[in-house]
PDB file of C-alpha atoms in Angstrom:
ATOM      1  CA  UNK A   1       0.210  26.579   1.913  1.00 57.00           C
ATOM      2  CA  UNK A   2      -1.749  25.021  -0.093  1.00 65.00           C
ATOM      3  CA  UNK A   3      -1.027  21.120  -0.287  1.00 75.00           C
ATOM      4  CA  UNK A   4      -0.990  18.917  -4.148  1.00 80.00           C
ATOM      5  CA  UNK A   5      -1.569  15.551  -3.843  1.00 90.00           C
ATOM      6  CA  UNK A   6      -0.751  14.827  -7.902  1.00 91.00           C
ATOM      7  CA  UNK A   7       2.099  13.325  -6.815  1.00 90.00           C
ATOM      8  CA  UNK A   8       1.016  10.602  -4.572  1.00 92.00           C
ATOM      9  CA  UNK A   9      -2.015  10.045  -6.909  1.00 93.00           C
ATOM     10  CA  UNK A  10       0.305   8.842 -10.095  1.00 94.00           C
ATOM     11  CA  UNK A  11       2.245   6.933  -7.589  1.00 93.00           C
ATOM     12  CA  UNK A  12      -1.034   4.834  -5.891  1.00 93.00           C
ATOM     13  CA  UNK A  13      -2.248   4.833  -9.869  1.00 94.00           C
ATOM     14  CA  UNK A  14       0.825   3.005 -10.697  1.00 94.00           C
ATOM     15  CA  UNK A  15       0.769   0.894  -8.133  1.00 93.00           C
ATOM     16  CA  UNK A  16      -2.728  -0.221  -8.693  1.00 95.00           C
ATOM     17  CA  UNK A  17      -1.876  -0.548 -12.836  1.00 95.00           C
ATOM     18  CA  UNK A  18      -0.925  -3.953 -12.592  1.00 95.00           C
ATOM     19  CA  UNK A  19      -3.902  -5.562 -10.852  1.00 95.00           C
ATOM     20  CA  UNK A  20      -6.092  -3.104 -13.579  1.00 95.00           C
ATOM     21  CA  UNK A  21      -4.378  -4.970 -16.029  1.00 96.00           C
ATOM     22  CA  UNK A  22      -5.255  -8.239 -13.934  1.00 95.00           C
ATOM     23  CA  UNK A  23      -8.862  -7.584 -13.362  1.00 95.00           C
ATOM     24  CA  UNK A  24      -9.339  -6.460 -16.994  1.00 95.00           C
ATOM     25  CA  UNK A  25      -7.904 -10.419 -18.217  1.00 95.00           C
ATOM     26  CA  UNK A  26      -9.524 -12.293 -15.791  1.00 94.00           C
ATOM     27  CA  UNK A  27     -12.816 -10.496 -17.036  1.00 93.00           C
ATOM     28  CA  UNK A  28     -11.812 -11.038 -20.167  1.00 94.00           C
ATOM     29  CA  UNK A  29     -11.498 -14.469 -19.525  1.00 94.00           C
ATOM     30  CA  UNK A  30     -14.413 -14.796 -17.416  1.00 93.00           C
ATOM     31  CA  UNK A  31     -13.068 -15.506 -14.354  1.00 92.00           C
ATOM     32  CA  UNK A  32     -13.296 -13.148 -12.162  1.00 90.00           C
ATOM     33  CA  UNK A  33     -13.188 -15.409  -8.762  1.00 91.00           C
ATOM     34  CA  UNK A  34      -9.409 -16.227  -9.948  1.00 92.00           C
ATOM     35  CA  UNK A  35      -9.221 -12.041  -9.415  1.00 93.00           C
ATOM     36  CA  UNK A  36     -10.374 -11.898  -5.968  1.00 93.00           C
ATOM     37  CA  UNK A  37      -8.261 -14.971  -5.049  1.00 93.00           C
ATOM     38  CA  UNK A  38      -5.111 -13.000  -6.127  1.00 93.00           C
ATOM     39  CA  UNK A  39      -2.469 -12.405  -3.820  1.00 94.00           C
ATOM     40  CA  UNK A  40      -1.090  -9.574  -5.455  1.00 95.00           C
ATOM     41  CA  UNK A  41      -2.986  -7.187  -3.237  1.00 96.00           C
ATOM     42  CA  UNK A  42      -0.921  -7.890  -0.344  1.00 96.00           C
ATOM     43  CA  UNK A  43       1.988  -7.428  -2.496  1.00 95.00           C
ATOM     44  CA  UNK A  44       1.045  -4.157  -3.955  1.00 95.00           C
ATOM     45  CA  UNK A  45       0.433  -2.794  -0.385  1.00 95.00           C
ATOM     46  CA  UNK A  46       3.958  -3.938   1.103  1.00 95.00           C
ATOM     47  CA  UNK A  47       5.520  -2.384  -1.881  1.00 94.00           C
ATOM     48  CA  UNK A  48       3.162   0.528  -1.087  1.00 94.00           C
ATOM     49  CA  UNK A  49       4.368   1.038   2.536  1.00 93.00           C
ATOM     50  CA  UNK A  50       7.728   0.334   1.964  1.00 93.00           C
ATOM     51  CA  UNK A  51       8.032   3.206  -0.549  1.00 92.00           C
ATOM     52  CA  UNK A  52       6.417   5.225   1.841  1.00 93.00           C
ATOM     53  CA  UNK A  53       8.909   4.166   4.998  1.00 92.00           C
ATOM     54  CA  UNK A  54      11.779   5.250   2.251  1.00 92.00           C
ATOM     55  CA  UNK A  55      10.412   8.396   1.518  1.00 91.00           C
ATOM     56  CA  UNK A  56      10.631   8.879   5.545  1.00 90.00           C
ATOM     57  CA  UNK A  57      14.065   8.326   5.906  1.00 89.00           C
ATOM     58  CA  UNK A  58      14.526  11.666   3.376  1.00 88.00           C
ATOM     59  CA  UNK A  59      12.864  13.868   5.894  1.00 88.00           C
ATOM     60  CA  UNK A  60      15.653  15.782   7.700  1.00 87.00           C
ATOM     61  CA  UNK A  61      15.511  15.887  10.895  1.00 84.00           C
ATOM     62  CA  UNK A  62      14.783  19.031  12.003  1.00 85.00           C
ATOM     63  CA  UNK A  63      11.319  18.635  10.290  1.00 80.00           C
ATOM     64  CA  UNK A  64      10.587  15.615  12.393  1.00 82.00           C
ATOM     65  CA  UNK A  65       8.421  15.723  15.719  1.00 81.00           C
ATOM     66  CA  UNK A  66      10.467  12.885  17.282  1.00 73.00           C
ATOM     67  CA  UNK A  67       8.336  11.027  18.927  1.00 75.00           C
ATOM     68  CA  UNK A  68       5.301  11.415  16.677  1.00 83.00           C
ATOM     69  CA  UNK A  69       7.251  11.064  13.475  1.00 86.00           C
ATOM     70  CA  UNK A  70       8.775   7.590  14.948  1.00 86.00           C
ATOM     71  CA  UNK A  71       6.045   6.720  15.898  1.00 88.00           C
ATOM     72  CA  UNK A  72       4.432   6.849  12.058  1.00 86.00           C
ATOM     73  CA  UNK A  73       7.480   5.016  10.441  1.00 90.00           C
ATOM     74  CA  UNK A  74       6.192   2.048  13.082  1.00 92.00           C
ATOM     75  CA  UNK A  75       2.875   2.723  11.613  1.00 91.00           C
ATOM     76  CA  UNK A  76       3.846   2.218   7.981  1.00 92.00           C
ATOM     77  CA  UNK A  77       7.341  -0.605   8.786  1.00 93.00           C
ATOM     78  CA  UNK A  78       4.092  -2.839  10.734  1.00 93.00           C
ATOM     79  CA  UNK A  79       1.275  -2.344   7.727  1.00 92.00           C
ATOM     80  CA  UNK A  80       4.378  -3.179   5.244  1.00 93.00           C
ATOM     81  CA  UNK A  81       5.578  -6.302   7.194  1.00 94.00           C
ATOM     82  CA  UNK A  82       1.615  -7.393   7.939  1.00 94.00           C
ATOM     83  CA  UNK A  83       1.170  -7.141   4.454  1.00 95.00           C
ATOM     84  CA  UNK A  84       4.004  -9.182   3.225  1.00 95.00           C
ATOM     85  CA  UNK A  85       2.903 -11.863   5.797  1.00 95.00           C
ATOM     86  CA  UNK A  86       0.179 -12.326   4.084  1.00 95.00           C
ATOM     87  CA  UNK A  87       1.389 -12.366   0.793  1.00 96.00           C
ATOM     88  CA  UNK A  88       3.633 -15.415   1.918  1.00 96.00           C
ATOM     89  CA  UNK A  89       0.856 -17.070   3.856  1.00 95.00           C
ATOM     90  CA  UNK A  90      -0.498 -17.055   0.657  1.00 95.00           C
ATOM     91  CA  UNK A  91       1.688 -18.615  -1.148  1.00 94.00           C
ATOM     92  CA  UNK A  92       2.570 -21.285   1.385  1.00 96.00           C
ATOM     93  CA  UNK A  93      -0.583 -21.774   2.882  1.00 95.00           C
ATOM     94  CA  UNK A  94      -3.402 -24.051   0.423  1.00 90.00           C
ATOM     95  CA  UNK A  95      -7.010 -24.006   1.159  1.00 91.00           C
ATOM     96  CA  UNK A  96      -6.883 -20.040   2.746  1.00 94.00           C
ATOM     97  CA  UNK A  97     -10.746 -19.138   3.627  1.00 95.00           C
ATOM     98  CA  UNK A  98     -12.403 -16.863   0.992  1.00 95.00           C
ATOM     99  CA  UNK A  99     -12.437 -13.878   3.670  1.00 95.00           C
ATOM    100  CA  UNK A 100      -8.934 -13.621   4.039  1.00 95.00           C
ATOM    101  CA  UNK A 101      -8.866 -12.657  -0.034  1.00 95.00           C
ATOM    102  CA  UNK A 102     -11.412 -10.542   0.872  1.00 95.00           C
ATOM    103  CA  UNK A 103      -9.531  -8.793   3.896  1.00 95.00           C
ATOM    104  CA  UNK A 104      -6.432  -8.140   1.472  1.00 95.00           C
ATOM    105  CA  UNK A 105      -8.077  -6.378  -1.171  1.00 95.00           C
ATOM    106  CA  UNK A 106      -9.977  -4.225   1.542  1.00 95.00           C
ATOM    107  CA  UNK A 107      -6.722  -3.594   3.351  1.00 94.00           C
ATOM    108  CA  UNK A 108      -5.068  -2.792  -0.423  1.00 96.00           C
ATOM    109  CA  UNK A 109      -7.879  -0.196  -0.968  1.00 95.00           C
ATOM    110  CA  UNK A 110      -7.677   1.325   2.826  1.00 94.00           C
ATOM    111  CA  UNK A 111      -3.714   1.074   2.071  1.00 94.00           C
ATOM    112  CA  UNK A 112      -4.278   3.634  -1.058  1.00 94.00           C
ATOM    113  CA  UNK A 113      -6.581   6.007   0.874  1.00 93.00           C
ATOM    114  CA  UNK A 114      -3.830   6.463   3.539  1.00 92.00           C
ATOM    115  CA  UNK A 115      -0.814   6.187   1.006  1.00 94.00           C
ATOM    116  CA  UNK A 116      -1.681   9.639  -0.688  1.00 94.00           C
ATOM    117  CA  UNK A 117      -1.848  11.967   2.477  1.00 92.00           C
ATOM    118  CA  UNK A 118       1.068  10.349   3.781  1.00 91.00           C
ATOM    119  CA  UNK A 119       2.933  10.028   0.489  1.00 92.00           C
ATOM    120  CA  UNK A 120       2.565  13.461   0.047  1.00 92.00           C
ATOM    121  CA  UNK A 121       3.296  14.798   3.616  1.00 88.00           C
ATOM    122  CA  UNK A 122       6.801  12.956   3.614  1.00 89.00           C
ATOM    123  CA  UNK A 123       7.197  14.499   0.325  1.00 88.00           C
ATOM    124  CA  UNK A 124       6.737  17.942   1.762  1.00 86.00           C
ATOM    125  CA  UNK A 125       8.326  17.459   4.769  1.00 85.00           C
ATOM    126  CA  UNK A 126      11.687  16.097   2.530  1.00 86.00           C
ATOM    127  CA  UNK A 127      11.604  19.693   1.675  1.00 82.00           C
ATOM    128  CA  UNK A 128      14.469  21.556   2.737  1.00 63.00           C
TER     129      UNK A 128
END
């Protein structure tokens, strides 16, 4: 069986539209240190992972390992909460070193890279 990751690739491209759209105005507008001080990248990746824990509660159960597959929705419900922490320490927190910006956009693009195999493995095993 042959497996298509389309799918999961219009979904991560949609996700990552809005901080395109972002990056494109703050170049625009020459300011692209406002960009990497976003925190929309720890948003985008909570969203992210919480899609992704959804789409696991649509695999039936006799296409779940038990323990293995329980042990992936941690995976994903931990990276999803992690990320939203961050997103509100953000917001709450002023004078956040430069590195931690830095750390959320890497952990946005390491999100994406793991989103699309998983994306489209809950997908396939939601198949009846």
């Amino acid at each position: 069986m042959t497996r298509s990751y389309d799918t999961a690739k219009k979904e991560a491209v949609f996700i990552a539209l809005p901080l395109l759209v972002l990056f494109l105005i703050k170049m625009l507008n020459n300011e692209l240190m406002s960009f990497l001080k976003l925190s929309d990248f720890s948003l985008a990746t909570s969203i992210m992972y919480g899609q992704l824990l959804a789409k696991t509660l649509d695999v039936p159960d006799k296409n779940k390992k038990r323990d293995r597959f329980s042990t992936y929705q941690v995976y994903i419900f931990v990276a999803s909460i992690l990320s939203m922490a961050m997103y509100i320490g953000f917001q709450l927190i002023p004078d956040i070193n430069f590195n931690f910006y830095i750390a959320q956009i890497v952990t946005f693009l390491v999100g994406i890279m793991f989103y699309i195999p998983l994306s489209t493995l809950m997908s396939d095993l939601s198949k009846e």
